[in-house]
Amino acid sequence: MEKAHITSTALAAMDLRQKVGQMIQAGFDGLEPSKEIIELIEKHHLGGVILFARNVQDVNQVAALTDKLQQAALNSGHIPLWISIDQEGGMVARITEGVALMPGQMAISAGGDPGAAYDAANLCGQELRTLGINMNFAPDLDVNVNPDNPVIGVRSFGESPQSVADFGAEAIRGYRDAGVVAVAKHFPGHGDTNVDSHLDLPTISHPRERIDQVELLPFHEAIDAGVEAIMSSHIVSPAFESSKLPATLSSAVLTGLLREELGFGGVIVTDCMEMQAISDHFGTVQAAVMAVKAGADCILISHRYELQIGAIEAIVAAVESGIISEERIDRSVERLLALKRKRLAEANAPMAIEQVGSREHREKARVISEASMTLVKDDNGYLPLRHADTLVIQMEAAVSSVVDETLHMPLTLGRALSAAGIRTEERMIPASKAGEELEVLHELAERFEQIVVGTYNASFHPGQVQLVKELQRTGKRLIVVALRNPYDIKQFPDISTYLAAYESRPLALQSIARCLIGAIPAKGRLPVTLSPEYQAGWGGSRL
């Protein structure tokens, strides 16, 4: 569609409500634009729209949806929209069918080549832009040093600050070269928390020196790499903020640290203001005003229309009452408009929609996926698998955080192994229900020579641990594959054969199957430490 031209004098022609509207990104329900989102665009000059799985049916529908949203802005004489998404790859992705879904960040890091982060981001970015999406809330620059982190885990490039920085900088360049705005997150770092900020308010209590060395290093280098937007986290950091304010609401963090000390001149986007870390402790609407006062440029409210309207009205009222100066609003809007002028200037997508999810693109994703397979141990030489009747027990992917949304998986590990030539019988079990199946599965295991178990965040589900230990007692050839966080082995350290795959998307399952039968080597290396024996960098074993 034709794009409206954003002039360098656009700000001067805008009234207060138009400016405030530009500072809001909103979500909505449905596969078609809702009347509420259209009203926000036409009457309230909305700056952007965020898409979730609830808005996605297939690639053609997404392309039509984004065009209708932009058309609503154009027909109203308004500035084109940001249309954003969380398409991190791997286990966190909103569009999973019809695209070349890239492996997640920890899988990419396990492959050892930062260039793969560029390739994955660049190709993902090209496909997103073809579908009308111009902003991606990725890469995740959190340094995952806490095995008990319930929300980051495999979304991180790993536990090494320098590695996260190197891979993250390449991903940022990849998105930028595709014409999509990369939004590095979650500043100043969500990797060392054991609380999900979707559910409550986490605190990182480390001293400033440690935070400089770990959490902030990737953001320093992202700024040096030219990152255009950074997302704030809803995390309390006493090293920077004496009050119990999360980063999103802290002037000391957003303005003092990010703007003034780190020298970031781009757009600051908040994480969703409906997350319970904000809504339960401060209230979404009032927190929107607090975030603007603290230095945020773009306020993300992903779900409820009344909160989206409420935030706009509250920010306008705060300016009119003198709580926030209009000059402060102008600085944010100028940053937003400058980035829109830069990134939304081209009307043409980089490829035809028929190329989205093409064989060539999927082949690139396959190469990255296969490079990630990490053989942690095979003490008894159970790999490659024998061509014998094999029991495959797979824990179904479970929504471990709101960020996962839904995790429908059209392929199973058993079917992937069958396609690779192994005779299998499969049992799929909900991740939280494994403990209820112990007796049945123990009896079933007696009929098989070898057993493959795919665990899924076993650290958070004691029943999975019980199941693996029960199967160990059968004395059968037991192979465990971690289908999300590689830390599962900490719960059964004496398992003889253990492979880390980092995700259970169909592409990963195919790579696992090929690795287990010896068709490809296990070249990946651990991005995180599992134990003193299996530290970050361990791996590279060949089957």
XYZ file of C-alpha atoms in Angstrom:
543
model
C 0.000 0.000 0.000
C 1.025 3.636 -0.407
C 2.798 5.043 2.641
C 2.128 8.487 4.026
C 5.182 10.713 4.014
C 6.406 11.698 7.466
C 7.946 15.145 7.181
C 10.623 16.519 9.463
C 8.123 19.202 10.535
C 5.341 16.734 11.420
C 5.755 17.280 15.154
C 5.060 21.009 14.896
C 1.699 20.324 13.242
C 0.517 17.907 15.963
C -1.661 18.766 18.931
C -1.182 17.206 22.362
C -3.573 14.283 21.823
C -1.948 13.393 18.529
C 1.436 13.359 20.217
C 0.285 11.199 23.112
C -1.419 8.779 20.710
C 1.910 8.260 18.961
C 3.399 7.098 22.253
C 0.978 4.164 22.662
C 1.190 0.675 21.181
C -1.936 -1.424 21.650
C -3.072 -4.989 21.095
C -6.501 -6.358 20.229
C -8.355 -9.650 19.802
C -9.234 -11.254 16.481
C -8.053 -12.013 12.975
C -9.589 -8.796 11.643
C -9.124 -5.273 12.991
C -11.518 -4.822 15.903
C -13.729 -1.763 16.140
C -11.737 -0.767 19.227
C -8.362 -0.837 17.462
C -9.813 1.087 14.514
C -11.163 3.701 16.909
C -7.767 3.984 18.569
C -6.142 4.508 15.177
C -8.700 6.898 13.690
C -9.725 8.953 16.733
C -6.754 8.677 19.064
C -3.852 8.734 16.564
C -2.430 5.419 17.818
C 1.302 5.035 17.238
C 1.462 1.260 16.896
C -0.213 -2.117 17.097
C 1.223 -5.320 18.568
C 0.201 -8.701 17.147
C -0.099 -11.959 19.089
C -1.015 -15.526 18.141
C -4.660 -14.543 18.640
C -4.276 -12.315 15.556
C -2.644 -14.951 13.350
C -4.216 -17.559 11.096
C -1.786 -17.786 8.179
C 0.675 -15.581 6.339
C -1.826 -14.267 3.807
C -4.238 -13.316 6.565
C -1.458 -11.541 8.500
C -0.431 -9.581 5.412
C -4.045 -8.570 4.809
C -4.494 -7.634 8.473
C -1.448 -5.375 8.613
C -2.508 -3.715 5.361
C -5.971 -2.976 6.790
C -4.425 -1.497 9.919
C -2.094 0.749 7.938
C -4.932 1.681 5.600
C -6.978 2.846 8.571
C -4.146 5.189 9.559
C -3.631 6.397 5.988
C -7.334 7.016 5.326
C -7.536 9.054 8.531
C -4.619 11.223 7.460
C -2.498 9.897 10.297
C 1.091 8.772 10.552
C 1.832 5.135 9.576
C 1.816 2.595 12.389
C 4.413 0.547 14.066
C 3.200 -3.028 13.696
C 5.166 -5.109 16.154
C 5.398 -8.720 17.296
C 7.335 -11.050 19.604
C 8.945 -13.290 16.995
C 12.042 -14.330 18.923
C 12.246 -17.762 17.283
C 12.149 -21.158 18.933
C 9.616 -21.458 21.730
C 8.531 -17.792 21.645
C 6.971 -17.001 18.292
C 3.550 -15.712 17.292
C 3.657 -16.847 13.658
C 4.660 -20.491 13.452
C 3.045 -21.818 10.268
C 3.903 -20.741 6.730
C 7.119 -18.961 7.743
C 10.682 -20.187 8.075
C 10.564 -20.248 11.874
C 14.098 -19.781 13.132
C 15.575 -21.624 16.136
C 15.535 -19.747 19.427
C 18.448 -17.796 20.805
C 20.008 -20.454 23.036
C 19.895 -22.957 20.179
C 21.585 -20.450 17.879
C 24.255 -19.773 20.490
C 24.867 -23.519 20.952
C 25.847 -23.638 17.292
C 28.774 -21.364 18.125
C 28.582 -18.966 15.171
C 27.420 -15.375 15.799
C 26.944 -15.115 12.051
C 24.023 -17.517 12.418
C 22.334 -14.944 14.670
C 22.660 -12.407 11.844
C 21.324 -14.853 9.259
C 18.371 -15.912 11.409
C 17.415 -12.332 12.262
C 17.878 -11.081 8.725
C 15.755 -13.802 7.177
C 13.114 -13.537 9.920
C 13.112 -9.769 9.445
C 12.650 -10.026 5.689
C 9.691 -12.344 6.121
C 8.127 -10.143 8.813
C 8.503 -7.041 6.689
C 6.892 -8.821 3.748
C 3.914 -9.497 6.027
C 3.731 -5.805 6.996
C 5.449 -6.102 10.379
C 8.099 -3.439 10.903
C 9.180 -3.907 14.533
C 10.249 -7.089 16.328
C 10.613 -7.324 20.092
C 13.915 -9.162 19.773
C 16.701 -9.949 20.444
C 16.610 -10.915 24.101
C 19.836 -9.601 25.682
C 19.218 -11.099 29.112
C 22.190 -13.073 30.464
C 20.663 -16.279 31.826
C 22.842 -16.961 34.855
C 19.982 -18.311 36.980
C 18.916 -21.906 36.194
C 15.659 -21.288 38.091
C 14.625 -18.374 35.872
C 11.018 -19.176 34.912
C 10.633 -16.745 32.036
C 13.974 -16.326 30.192
C 15.879 -19.617 29.963
C 16.333 -20.634 26.309
C 15.195 -17.188 25.171
C 18.704 -16.032 26.151
C 21.899 -16.572 24.163
C 23.405 -18.011 27.355
C 25.270 -17.211 30.556
C 28.319 -15.455 29.114
C 27.790 -11.671 28.963
C 30.258 -11.375 26.098
C 28.624 -14.163 24.129
C 25.179 -12.640 24.631
C 26.616 -9.311 23.492
C 28.257 -10.800 20.392
C 25.248 -12.813 19.267
C 22.866 -9.999 20.158
C 24.782 -7.406 18.153
C 24.683 -9.674 15.094
C 20.938 -10.189 15.479
C 20.408 -6.429 15.707
C 22.366 -5.926 12.476
C 20.361 -8.692 10.819
C 17.018 -7.100 11.609
C 18.240 -3.632 10.682
C 19.488 -4.815 7.299
C 16.070 -6.378 6.704
C 14.397 -3.030 7.355
C 12.827 -4.077 10.664
C 13.392 -2.301 13.983
C 15.033 -4.609 16.517
C 13.998 -3.974 20.122
C 16.649 -5.243 22.537
C 15.205 -6.433 25.849
C 14.728 -6.507 28.867
C 16.780 -3.557 30.171
C 18.659 -3.554 32.504
C 18.509 -7.381 32.522
C 16.033 -10.133 33.425
C 18.439 -13.088 33.376
C 19.077 -13.497 37.098
C 15.537 -13.584 38.420
C 13.469 -16.454 39.782
C 10.187 -14.547 39.452
C 8.268 -13.997 36.217
C 7.415 -10.306 35.897
C 4.221 -11.296 34.088
C 3.092 -12.565 37.495
C 4.893 -10.472 40.136
C 7.620 -7.895 40.736
C 11.158 -9.359 40.623
C 14.229 -7.792 42.235
C 17.870 -7.987 41.193
C 19.854 -7.080 44.281
C 23.405 -7.324 42.909
C 25.799 -4.393 43.422
C 26.475 -1.980 40.587
C 29.888 -3.445 39.742
C 28.434 -6.915 39.125
C 25.541 -5.529 37.058
C 28.017 -3.589 34.910
C 30.008 -6.745 34.228
C 27.065 -9.058 33.536
C 23.628 -7.590 32.853
C 24.666 -4.302 31.225
C 27.468 -5.505 28.955
C 25.171 -6.732 26.141
C 23.230 -3.460 26.206
C 26.450 -1.430 26.032
C 27.467 -3.333 22.918
C 23.968 -3.213 21.429
C 24.077 0.576 21.650
C 27.503 0.535 20.006
C 26.015 -1.691 17.277
C 23.345 0.921 16.588
C 20.280 -0.626 18.201
C 17.328 1.656 17.534
C 14.995 0.632 20.353
C 15.326 -0.916 23.814
C 12.565 -2.437 25.936
C 12.523 -1.806 29.672
C 11.883 -4.540 32.221
C 9.535 -4.509 35.186
C 12.382 -5.380 37.567
C 13.501 -3.557 40.684
C 17.243 -2.795 40.752
C 18.250 -1.248 44.083
C 21.716 -0.536 42.688
C 20.133 2.218 40.585
C 16.782 2.981 42.187
C 16.436 3.617 45.932
C 12.638 3.408 45.837
C 10.961 0.110 45.049
C 10.242 1.160 41.494
C 10.771 -1.219 38.564
C 13.016 -0.053 35.741
C 10.014 0.841 33.562
C 8.918 3.452 36.120
C 12.346 4.621 37.255
C 13.823 7.883 36.035
C 17.131 6.806 37.565
C 17.175 3.743 35.275
C 15.592 4.998 32.046
C 16.925 8.558 32.032
C 19.902 8.506 34.385
C 21.367 5.136 33.381
C 20.145 4.364 29.866
C 19.931 7.852 28.384
C 22.618 9.812 30.185
C 25.189 7.266 31.291
C 24.985 4.727 28.465
C 24.264 7.416 25.881
C 21.280 5.717 24.232
C 19.498 8.114 21.900
C 16.936 5.736 20.420
C 13.403 4.768 21.385
C 12.650 3.348 24.845
C 9.676 0.952 24.768
C 8.084 -0.420 27.914
C 7.284 -4.071 28.376
C 3.533 -4.625 28.538
C 1.977 -2.457 31.217
C -0.703 -5.063 31.935
C 1.845 -7.514 33.343
C 1.151 -8.139 37.007
C 4.465 -6.659 38.123
C 2.933 -3.336 37.047
C -0.831 -3.801 37.208
C -0.929 -5.341 40.688
C 1.486 -2.894 42.302
C 0.901 0.411 40.501
C -2.109 0.095 38.191
C -1.697 0.106 34.416
C -3.138 3.557 33.763
C -1.260 5.397 36.504
C 1.896 3.472 35.646
C 1.677 4.734 32.059
C 2.050 8.277 33.386
C 4.900 7.196 35.661
C 6.704 5.522 32.744
C 6.509 8.665 30.624
C 7.815 10.741 33.531
C 10.660 8.248 33.923
C 11.698 8.609 30.294
C 9.816 5.976 28.250
C 8.897 6.955 24.693
C 6.464 4.191 23.832
C 3.945 2.622 26.221
C 2.901 -0.953 25.404
C -0.615 -2.008 26.496
C -1.328 -5.329 24.859
C -4.867 -6.308 25.747
C -7.628 -4.196 27.257
C -9.186 -1.302 25.382
C -10.332 0.513 28.525
C -6.745 0.566 29.808
C -5.429 1.782 26.456
C -7.909 4.657 26.386
C -7.340 5.261 30.086
C -3.595 5.595 29.597
C -4.025 8.117 26.775
C -6.411 10.215 28.852
C -4.176 10.018 31.932
C -1.066 11.134 30.057
C -2.956 14.014 28.414
C -4.310 15.049 31.819
C -0.826 14.850 33.343
C 0.474 17.293 30.718
C -2.498 19.632 31.031
C -2.064 19.722 34.812
C 1.675 20.341 34.605
C 2.755 16.984 36.044
C 4.531 16.258 32.739
C 5.749 19.038 30.465
C 4.730 19.071 26.824
C 8.395 19.493 26.012
C 8.977 16.089 27.593
C 6.277 14.614 25.304
C 7.833 16.349 22.301
C 11.213 14.707 22.901
C 9.664 11.248 22.843
C 7.493 11.898 19.812
C 10.395 13.350 17.861
C 12.394 10.171 18.529
C 9.447 8.049 17.421
C 8.846 10.098 14.274
C 12.531 10.155 13.379
C 12.645 6.361 13.548
C 9.446 6.061 11.534
C 10.904 8.351 8.867
C 13.954 6.112 8.761
C 12.283 2.701 8.815
C 8.886 3.234 7.199
C 10.080 5.184 4.172
C 10.106 2.191 1.814
C 6.716 1.005 0.637
C 7.986 -2.147 -1.012
C 8.541 -5.420 0.848
C 11.899 -7.172 0.278
C 10.282 -10.234 -1.313
C 7.049 -11.579 -2.717
C 4.746 -13.164 -0.161
C 5.157 -16.465 -2.007
C 8.788 -16.507 -0.863
C 7.841 -16.387 2.813
C 8.521 -19.822 4.282
C 10.156 -20.987 1.058
C 12.248 -24.139 0.784
C 15.385 -21.999 0.594
C 14.521 -20.164 3.803
C 13.610 -23.350 5.651
C 16.892 -24.898 4.562
C 18.784 -22.058 6.246
C 16.797 -22.633 9.415
C 17.547 -26.369 9.239
C 21.295 -25.789 9.062
C 21.177 -23.550 12.140
C 19.014 -26.045 14.009
C 21.196 -29.043 13.274
C 24.292 -27.158 14.429
C 22.694 -26.646 17.844
C 22.287 -30.289 18.883
C 24.413 -30.756 22.014
C 25.426 -34.179 23.301
C 26.139 -33.638 26.979
C 26.981 -37.263 27.764
C 26.708 -40.797 26.395
C 28.562 -42.799 29.024
C 27.282 -46.204 27.949
C 27.441 -45.650 24.208
C 23.690 -45.834 23.609
C 23.961 -43.600 20.543
C 23.348 -43.851 17.715
C 20.052 -45.573 18.412
C 19.691 -49.214 17.483
C 17.156 -50.110 14.805
C 14.934 -51.778 17.371
C 11.483 -51.246 18.828
C 11.717 -47.980 20.741
C 9.423 -46.447 23.330
C 9.279 -42.666 22.970
C 7.842 -40.704 25.904
C 7.486 -37.021 25.194
C 6.395 -34.337 27.596
C 4.041 -32.021 25.792
C 5.218 -28.443 25.511
C 3.684 -26.470 28.355
C 3.047 -22.767 28.658
C 5.681 -21.923 31.256
C 5.005 -18.187 31.081
C 2.423 -15.848 29.577
C 4.998 -15.022 26.909
C 4.663 -18.553 25.498
C 0.980 -18.020 24.661
C -0.058 -21.350 23.106
C 2.326 -24.089 22.048
C 0.475 -26.301 19.584
C 3.047 -28.643 18.028
C 2.111 -30.420 14.779
C 5.007 -32.902 15.026
C 6.121 -35.237 17.815
C 9.493 -36.751 18.582
C 8.078 -40.229 18.024
C 6.866 -39.354 14.541
C 10.166 -37.667 13.755
C 12.063 -40.814 14.774
C 9.660 -43.008 12.787
C 10.279 -40.869 9.715
C 14.016 -41.369 10.331
C 13.581 -45.152 10.226
C 13.190 -46.132 13.900
C 10.225 -48.349 14.899
C 8.498 -46.451 17.673
C 5.566 -46.506 20.031
C 4.867 -43.114 21.504
C 3.268 -41.716 24.629
C 2.581 -37.994 24.891
C 2.168 -36.734 28.460
C 1.380 -33.222 29.750
C 4.528 -31.822 31.336
C 2.867 -31.461 34.725
C 1.204 -34.933 34.684
C 4.195 -37.252 34.342
C 4.004 -38.379 37.958
C 0.508 -39.767 37.355
C 1.766 -42.151 34.659
C 4.597 -43.883 36.527
C 3.060 -47.322 36.966
C 1.635 -47.557 33.453
C 4.837 -46.412 31.794
C 6.996 -48.708 33.933
C 4.965 -51.699 32.738
C 5.024 -50.472 29.142
C 8.810 -50.025 29.234
C 9.322 -53.739 29.857
C 8.396 -54.462 26.226
C 11.128 -52.260 24.717
C 14.876 -52.515 24.314
C 15.478 -48.775 24.273
C 13.566 -45.787 25.579
C 13.783 -42.131 24.543
C 12.330 -39.564 26.941
C 11.835 -35.964 25.910
C 11.671 -33.824 29.048
C 10.273 -30.300 29.151
C 11.394 -28.034 31.991
C 11.737 -31.011 34.315
C 13.237 -28.715 36.951
C 9.766 -27.204 37.411
C 7.847 -30.519 37.255
C 8.868 -33.127 39.878
C 6.753 -35.797 38.182
C 9.084 -35.768 35.167
C 12.042 -36.357 37.452
C 10.243 -39.273 39.123
C 9.472 -40.743 35.718
C 13.062 -40.606 34.481
C 14.337 -42.168 37.705
C 11.716 -44.917 37.522
C 12.736 -45.708 33.953
C 16.394 -45.797 34.998
C 15.519 -48.599 37.398
C 14.297 -50.780 34.536
C 17.892 -51.165 33.329
C 16.828 -50.478 29.730
C 18.837 -48.321 27.317
C 17.543 -44.896 28.328
C 18.193 -41.715 26.362
C 16.948 -38.359 27.689
C 16.518 -35.329 25.442
C 15.851 -31.913 27.012
C 13.201 -30.270 24.829
C 13.499 -26.836 26.443
C 15.822 -25.792 29.262
C 19.011 -27.868 29.257
C 19.149 -27.686 33.074
C 16.909 -30.769 33.391
C 19.939 -33.013 33.909
C 20.525 -31.371 37.293
C 17.538 -33.395 38.517
C 18.941 -36.775 37.397
C 22.728 -36.277 37.125
C 23.489 -39.990 36.864
C 21.577 -40.446 33.620
C 23.951 -42.067 31.122
C 22.826 -40.411 27.870
C 21.616 -36.835 27.648
C 21.095 -34.506 24.698
C 20.185 -30.817 24.919
C 17.960 -29.622 22.080
C 16.696 -26.313 23.585
C 13.232 -26.494 21.992
C 10.511 -28.771 20.689
C 9.396 -27.010 17.543
C 9.023 -29.376 14.555
C 12.371 -28.349 13.069
C 14.153 -29.127 16.336
C 12.430 -32.522 16.589
C 13.638 -33.402 13.100
C 17.172 -32.358 14.043
C 16.983 -34.437 17.236
C 15.866 -37.509 15.304
C 18.675 -37.158 12.782
C 21.173 -36.688 15.583
C 19.933 -39.696 17.568
C 20.272 -42.045 14.598
C 23.749 -40.733 13.759
C 22.781 -39.011 10.485
C 24.279 -35.724 11.723
C 26.954 -35.063 14.362
C 26.138 -33.402 17.665
C 28.290 -30.319 17.170
C 26.598 -27.958 19.640
C 28.222 -26.656 22.798
C 26.447 -25.693 25.986
C 25.721 -21.946 26.302
C 25.082 -22.436 30.044
C 26.658 -24.424 32.876
C 24.753 -27.506 34.017
C 27.178 -28.745 36.672
C 30.892 -28.515 37.551
C 31.446 -31.351 35.086
C 29.327 -29.918 32.276
C 30.107 -26.237 32.064
C 29.340 -23.673 29.383
C 31.350 -24.565 26.305
C 31.085 -28.319 26.891
C 30.065 -30.442 23.924
C 31.120 -30.852 20.356
C 30.933 -34.650 20.665
C 30.443 -36.507 17.426
C 28.261 -39.581 17.156
